[in-house]
Amino acid sequence: MKYLILVGDGMGDLPMPELDGRTPLEAAKTPTLDSLCQRGELFRTRTIPAGYPPGSDVANLSLLGYRPEEYYTGRAPLEAAAMGVKLDADETAFRCNLVTLSRETKSRVRMIDYSAGHISSDESHQLIEALERTCSTDRFHFKAGVSYRHILVVGGDYPFMDTVPPHDYIEKDVTEPWQRYMAVPEWKELLLKTSTVLENHPLNQKRIQAGKNPANGIWLWGEGKLPAVPSMFDRFGLRGSLISAVDLLKGLGVNIGLNIINVPGATGYIDTNYKGKADAALDCLKTQDYVFVHVEAPDEAGHQGLLQDKIQAIEDFDGKIVAPILRGLEERKETFRIIATMDHYTPLSLRTHTDSPVPTLLYDSREDKKGSGLNFSEKTGDIAGQEEGGTLPNGEALMWKLLQRQA
Ligand SMILES: [Zn+2]
């Protein structure tokens, strides 16, 4: 038996006037998802526990079968894992953005750009190396990631600081959180030192001359220790792979012992290498039991508020991921159970995530045509979800359902 989970990130949405009251998922042509749903089972899954932010990290951890209440320790340790940074048990990882801050007066700080103009990795690595050379101590170490996204590893106990994500403060005053950071002497020293090094770095002078946002500060957030998570094999008896363009997802996979497949040309947007991802999924199922395929594009289109791109992303998920994988499995005469769903909604009208339970379809190749008779959408999911047992309380329940086993 082969088990598959196919995720269109942020695919869920709200009815839109531009679409005569339909959602992008309803408006998109999704013949494969609809057919699987009609011949399979439709229900909803609660991916975001009450009180948790509806982030992709929390939601996808759920879809992998792990309860965030038990296993979520923060975003940075997952990204560190994806970068190959090994954390010791007493170390904490912080996300360390290179940002553009404006300090027009001594007391007020503004977040001009949470990404320092989406600085290139080439440039940012020079800056992070400079910081590691001049500002690291026994306790603080900088690890270079991609573009503006880096990691600060802190050894031992760290001074508490109520951190906030910098992208929540685009073009906004950050004086209040900045002062919270500066109230802790150890952080104050680090932040002032790093600012001085960055501001005086020739690379930043060049950026200013070229009219680009300089990376003149760091912003620390998303902190956590490495979660002690049992592997997918220990927990569910499965050996498998995870396919995604996104570091966060790769980090989740690394931590639960999944094989991470890096598909060339996987970009996280509608220009991604869909065929490469579908082929890779079919390939790993030749030797393994389980594959988790994540497609980022619908979420990105949602954040950018681009309706046509979101519809395109959903149609591509259907036509270029779900359809060829299904065809491949049928050609090989595999017996399989397949889930198609999303991690959360990313409504175009809100341009951010919500925590609604997500429509989920489950198709079993042995039970073809016994199914729900419904197309795959938020609305049909909500209808199915009203029935007794129609809404699964969490992703762990989804995993047991997929495996037809009890916890
Ligand atoms: Zn997501």
XYZ file of C-alpha atoms and ligand atoms in Angstrom:
408
model
C 0.000 0.000 0.000
C 1.242 3.458 -0.933
C 0.216 6.564 1.025
C 0.279 10.065 -0.452
C -0.503 13.522 0.910
C -0.708 16.275 -1.707
C -0.908 19.813 -0.345
C -1.788 23.001 -2.209
C -0.520 25.597 0.266
C -3.118 28.254 1.093
C -5.499 26.986 -1.597
C -8.622 27.749 0.492
C -10.367 31.076 0.050
C -13.641 32.958 0.527
C -16.466 33.570 -1.972
C -15.524 36.532 -4.164
C -17.784 39.057 -5.917
C -15.396 39.008 -8.928
C -16.186 35.300 -9.285
C -19.957 35.656 -8.821
C -19.701 34.462 -5.256
C -17.455 31.502 -5.996
C -14.055 30.854 -4.464
C -10.914 30.528 -6.630
C -10.993 26.765 -5.957
C -14.595 26.616 -7.237
C -13.786 28.792 -10.243
C -10.629 26.871 -11.183
C -10.946 23.848 -13.461
C -9.927 20.940 -11.241
C -11.222 17.787 -12.947
C -8.836 15.434 -11.153
C -9.528 16.699 -7.647
C -13.272 16.673 -8.375
C -13.170 13.157 -9.746
C -11.165 11.846 -6.778
C -13.529 13.594 -4.404
C -16.629 12.188 -6.099
C -15.171 8.683 -5.991
C -13.671 9.098 -2.527
C -14.435 10.577 0.866
C -14.763 14.276 1.699
C -14.406 15.780 5.180
C -12.587 18.618 6.938
C -9.426 18.683 9.032
C -8.565 21.132 11.790
C -4.879 21.924 11.115
C -4.508 24.897 13.477
C -5.052 24.186 17.177
C -7.019 26.808 19.120
C -4.794 29.703 20.134
C -2.055 28.969 17.584
C -1.120 31.377 14.788
C -2.276 29.933 11.429
C 1.241 29.603 10.014
C 2.400 27.139 7.374
C 4.803 25.624 9.904
C 2.052 24.740 12.393
C -0.412 23.663 9.685
C 1.985 21.412 7.783
C 3.313 19.856 10.986
C -0.329 18.894 11.585
C -0.732 17.454 8.099
C 2.382 15.371 8.696
C 0.517 13.785 11.617
C 2.103 15.580 14.566
C 0.126 17.676 17.040
C 1.620 21.191 17.264
C 0.675 21.358 20.954
C 3.170 18.563 21.524
C 5.847 19.164 18.905
C 5.915 22.770 17.718
C 8.761 24.745 19.299
C 9.077 27.656 16.853
C 9.923 28.446 13.296
C 13.655 29.101 13.534
C 14.707 25.590 14.662
C 12.885 24.161 11.626
C 14.645 26.539 9.256
C 17.956 25.773 10.954
C 17.340 22.063 10.324
C 16.601 22.771 6.657
C 19.888 24.709 6.425
C 21.814 21.793 7.898
C 22.544 23.697 11.141
C 22.631 21.155 13.961
C 21.357 22.468 17.283
C 22.528 20.989 20.564
C 19.906 20.366 23.232
C 20.872 23.530 25.128
C 20.946 25.789 22.049
C 18.181 28.044 20.756
C 17.806 29.152 17.147
C 16.486 32.616 16.302
C 15.503 33.708 12.813
C 17.864 36.552 12.017
C 16.536 38.766 9.224
C 18.768 41.300 7.569
C 16.476 44.334 7.571
C 16.434 47.993 6.663
C 15.719 50.179 9.673
C 15.411 53.910 9.790
C 16.503 55.768 12.898
C 15.630 59.358 12.016
C 15.663 60.390 15.630
C 17.359 58.664 18.523
C 14.148 57.441 20.066
C 12.059 56.328 17.060
C 12.764 53.302 14.837
C 10.935 52.393 11.625
C 10.970 49.096 9.744
C 11.583 50.213 6.164
C 12.056 46.713 4.753
C 11.929 43.300 6.482
C 14.052 41.823 3.643
C 16.664 44.573 3.024
C 15.461 44.813 -0.578
C 15.380 41.007 -0.966
C 19.168 41.175 -0.739
C 20.998 38.522 -2.782
C 22.548 35.548 -0.984
C 25.890 36.558 -2.421
C 25.779 39.903 -0.630
C 24.070 38.695 2.521
C 26.652 35.949 3.049
C 29.405 38.597 3.103
C 27.480 40.524 5.745
C 26.695 37.472 7.878
C 30.354 36.426 7.681
C 31.345 39.907 8.852
C 28.913 39.627 11.767
C 30.204 36.177 12.703
C 33.776 37.484 12.556
C 33.196 40.587 14.664
C 30.081 40.061 16.807
C 29.982 36.333 17.635
C 30.833 35.249 21.172
C 30.892 31.940 23.038
C 27.115 32.186 23.089
C 26.137 33.842 19.802
C 26.803 32.421 16.355
C 25.508 33.585 12.964
C 24.623 31.041 10.259
C 24.056 32.231 6.709
C 20.884 31.138 4.930
C 19.189 32.376 1.760
C 18.721 36.055 0.819
C 17.655 37.979 3.962
C 16.842 34.813 5.991
C 19.549 33.771 8.448
C 19.873 32.087 11.824
C 21.411 33.177 15.109
C 22.286 30.253 17.363
C 22.323 31.101 21.066
C 24.016 28.717 23.490
C 22.732 28.143 27.005
C 19.849 30.043 28.558
C 18.955 33.154 26.631
C 17.532 36.338 28.067
C 13.796 36.378 27.472
C 12.525 38.733 24.821
C 9.015 38.981 23.438
C 9.895 38.754 19.736
C 7.752 39.786 16.758
C 8.040 38.892 13.033
C 9.433 41.853 11.065
C 7.002 41.314 8.141
C 4.194 42.306 10.520
C 5.734 45.797 10.624
C 6.259 46.648 6.958
C 6.732 50.435 6.751
C 5.657 50.732 10.368
C 7.044 52.169 13.547
C 8.886 49.439 15.486
C 10.011 51.594 18.379
C 7.990 49.655 20.923
C 9.307 46.142 20.097
C 12.796 47.576 19.466
C 12.831 49.030 22.963
C 11.710 45.692 24.357
C 14.794 44.131 22.760
C 17.018 46.974 24.005
C 15.782 46.557 27.569
C 17.813 43.343 27.867
C 21.515 44.297 28.240
C 22.879 41.258 26.374
C 20.572 41.843 23.381
C 21.237 45.574 23.450
C 24.963 45.024 23.171
C 24.501 42.551 20.296
C 22.053 44.755 18.370
C 24.157 47.912 18.677
C 27.326 46.091 17.693
C 25.731 44.443 14.659
C 24.175 47.745 13.542
C 27.573 49.455 13.628
C 29.248 46.679 11.643
C 26.455 46.612 9.049
C 26.170 50.378 8.647
C 29.905 50.707 8.034
C 30.217 47.748 5.695
C 31.327 48.842 2.187
C 28.716 46.580 0.634
C 25.957 48.614 2.270
C 27.529 51.860 1.141
C 27.384 50.475 -2.411
C 23.741 49.486 -1.970
C 22.836 52.992 -0.834
C 24.675 54.508 -3.801
C 22.776 52.164 -6.129
C 19.475 53.290 -4.605
C 18.876 49.957 -2.873
C 17.771 49.381 0.704
C 20.847 48.749 2.861
C 20.906 45.792 5.245
C 21.625 48.045 8.216
C 20.203 45.929 11.018
C 19.257 42.451 12.174
C 15.865 41.435 13.499
C 15.564 38.392 15.761
C 12.349 36.366 15.996
C 10.725 32.899 15.674
C 13.012 31.427 18.335
C 12.934 27.889 19.664
C 14.899 24.832 20.628
C 15.072 21.707 18.518
C 11.839 19.768 19.021
C 12.206 16.190 20.220
C 10.017 14.589 17.574
C 9.731 10.852 16.946
C 10.476 9.937 13.347
C 7.743 9.096 10.863
C 8.981 5.525 11.021
C 8.903 5.297 14.824
C 5.535 7.012 15.029
C 3.668 5.618 12.019
C 5.914 2.846 10.687
C 6.433 4.657 7.393
C 9.537 5.340 5.356
C 8.975 8.207 2.995
C 9.941 11.441 1.312
C 8.965 15.072 1.338
C 8.990 17.240 -1.766
C 8.815 21.031 -1.394
C 10.566 24.179 -2.585
C 10.242 25.768 0.848
C 12.931 25.532 3.563
C 10.384 25.510 6.352
C 8.773 22.368 4.928
C 12.141 20.731 4.373
C 12.977 21.463 8.012
C 9.780 19.765 9.149
C 10.684 16.755 7.012
C 14.289 16.567 8.233
C 13.149 16.575 11.848
C 10.881 13.556 11.374
C 13.407 11.573 9.374
C 11.838 11.942 5.938
C 14.025 11.860 2.870
C 14.062 15.389 1.393
C 13.961 15.488 -2.386
C 15.340 18.699 -3.856
C 13.747 19.030 -7.266
C 15.740 21.248 -9.656
C 13.685 24.250 -10.717
C 11.269 24.058 -7.766
C 10.685 27.761 -7.107
C 7.695 27.991 -4.785
C 5.703 29.898 -7.407
C 3.637 29.250 -10.546
C 6.807 28.865 -12.614
C 7.874 25.877 -10.513
C 8.991 22.573 -11.993
C 5.690 20.716 -11.536
C 6.708 17.815 -13.731
C 9.910 17.333 -11.745
C 7.905 17.211 -8.526
C 5.326 14.720 -9.847
C 8.058 12.502 -11.324
C 10.009 12.627 -8.053
C 6.909 11.598 -6.078
C 6.290 8.597 -8.335
C 9.945 7.710 -8.242
C 10.304 7.585 -4.471
C 7.152 5.465 -4.159
C 8.949 2.717 -6.073
C 10.898 1.946 -2.903
C 9.036 3.798 -0.130
C 5.524 3.748 1.368
C 4.804 7.432 1.786
C 5.246 10.771 0.071
C 4.246 14.311 1.075
C 4.135 16.732 -1.853
C 3.839 20.432 -1.048
C 3.077 23.131 -3.640
C 3.595 26.704 -2.437
C 2.200 28.704 -5.372
C -1.479 29.163 -4.321
C -0.355 30.660 -0.995
C 2.071 33.094 -2.654
C -0.638 34.237 -5.060
C -2.938 34.697 -2.058
C -0.416 36.872 -0.213
C 0.155 38.957 -3.318
C -3.592 39.333 -3.878
C -3.366 38.010 -7.449
C -6.630 36.305 -8.384
C -5.617 34.976 -11.813
C -2.346 33.601 -10.447
C -4.199 31.838 -7.645
C -6.623 30.190 -10.060
C -3.687 29.223 -12.289
C -1.812 27.796 -9.293
C -4.829 25.667 -8.310
C -5.349 24.435 -11.882
C -1.655 23.539 -12.088
C -1.829 21.697 -8.760
C -4.715 19.670 -10.202
C -3.373 19.161 -13.722
C 0.378 18.973 -13.173
C 0.685 17.367 -9.734
C -2.432 15.373 -8.815
C -3.280 14.150 -12.327
C 0.141 12.803 -13.398
C 0.766 11.207 -10.000
C -2.614 9.457 -10.187
C -1.948 8.342 -13.763
C 1.483 7.040 -12.821
C 0.154 5.006 -9.900
C -2.649 3.553 -12.016
C -0.252 2.625 -14.813
C 1.916 0.802 -12.303
C -1.217 -0.878 -10.876
C -0.317 0.290 -7.373
C -2.747 0.004 -4.492
C -2.844 3.397 -2.825
C -4.624 5.803 -0.533
C -4.236 9.463 -1.440
C -5.137 12.649 0.429
C -5.416 16.002 -1.313
C -5.901 19.079 0.808
C -4.450 22.434 1.843
C -2.664 23.488 5.023
C -4.864 26.568 5.637
C -6.848 29.208 3.766
C -5.017 32.243 2.344
C -7.954 34.416 1.226
C -7.084 36.929 -1.484
C -9.230 39.534 0.234
C -7.189 39.230 3.460
C -3.773 38.436 1.951
C -2.962 36.401 5.044
C -3.824 33.012 6.543
C -6.955 32.013 8.446
C -7.511 29.010 10.700
C -10.690 27.529 9.166
C -10.766 23.721 9.096
C -9.659 22.663 5.608
C -11.568 20.535 3.068
C -9.810 17.197 2.715
C -10.392 14.416 0.199
C -9.323 10.838 0.682
C -9.381 8.380 -2.200
C -8.666 4.653 -1.928
C -7.817 2.843 -5.170
C -9.525 -0.305 -3.843
C -12.821 1.458 -3.175
C -13.321 3.380 -6.407
C -16.779 4.878 -6.975
C -18.050 4.314 -3.443
C -17.648 7.977 -2.906
C -19.044 11.299 -1.784
C -20.407 12.355 -5.190
C -19.276 15.902 -4.363
C -16.788 18.192 -6.099
C -13.815 19.401 -4.072
C -14.344 22.870 -2.595
C -14.550 24.850 0.635
C -18.349 24.796 0.452
C -18.713 21.045 -0.067
C -16.099 20.514 2.644
C -18.136 22.650 5.025
C -21.291 20.660 4.203
C -19.479 17.364 4.793
C -17.909 18.857 7.906
C -21.305 19.455 9.541
C -22.031 15.735 9.613
C -21.139 13.577 12.573
C -17.391 12.889 12.429
C -17.140 15.160 9.387
C -14.456 17.358 10.930
C -11.267 15.704 12.161
C -9.926 17.393 15.312
C -6.301 17.452 14.104
C -3.766 16.187 11.599
C -2.850 13.243 13.775
C -6.395 11.925 13.377
C -5.990 12.457 9.623
C -2.843 10.348 9.605
C -4.520 7.466 11.467
C -7.457 7.693 9.087
C -5.122 7.546 6.093
C -3.415 4.482 7.558
C -6.742 2.919 8.660
C -5.303 2.393 12.103
C -6.017 3.565 15.624
C -3.626 5.703 17.662
Zn 0.854 27.580 4.192
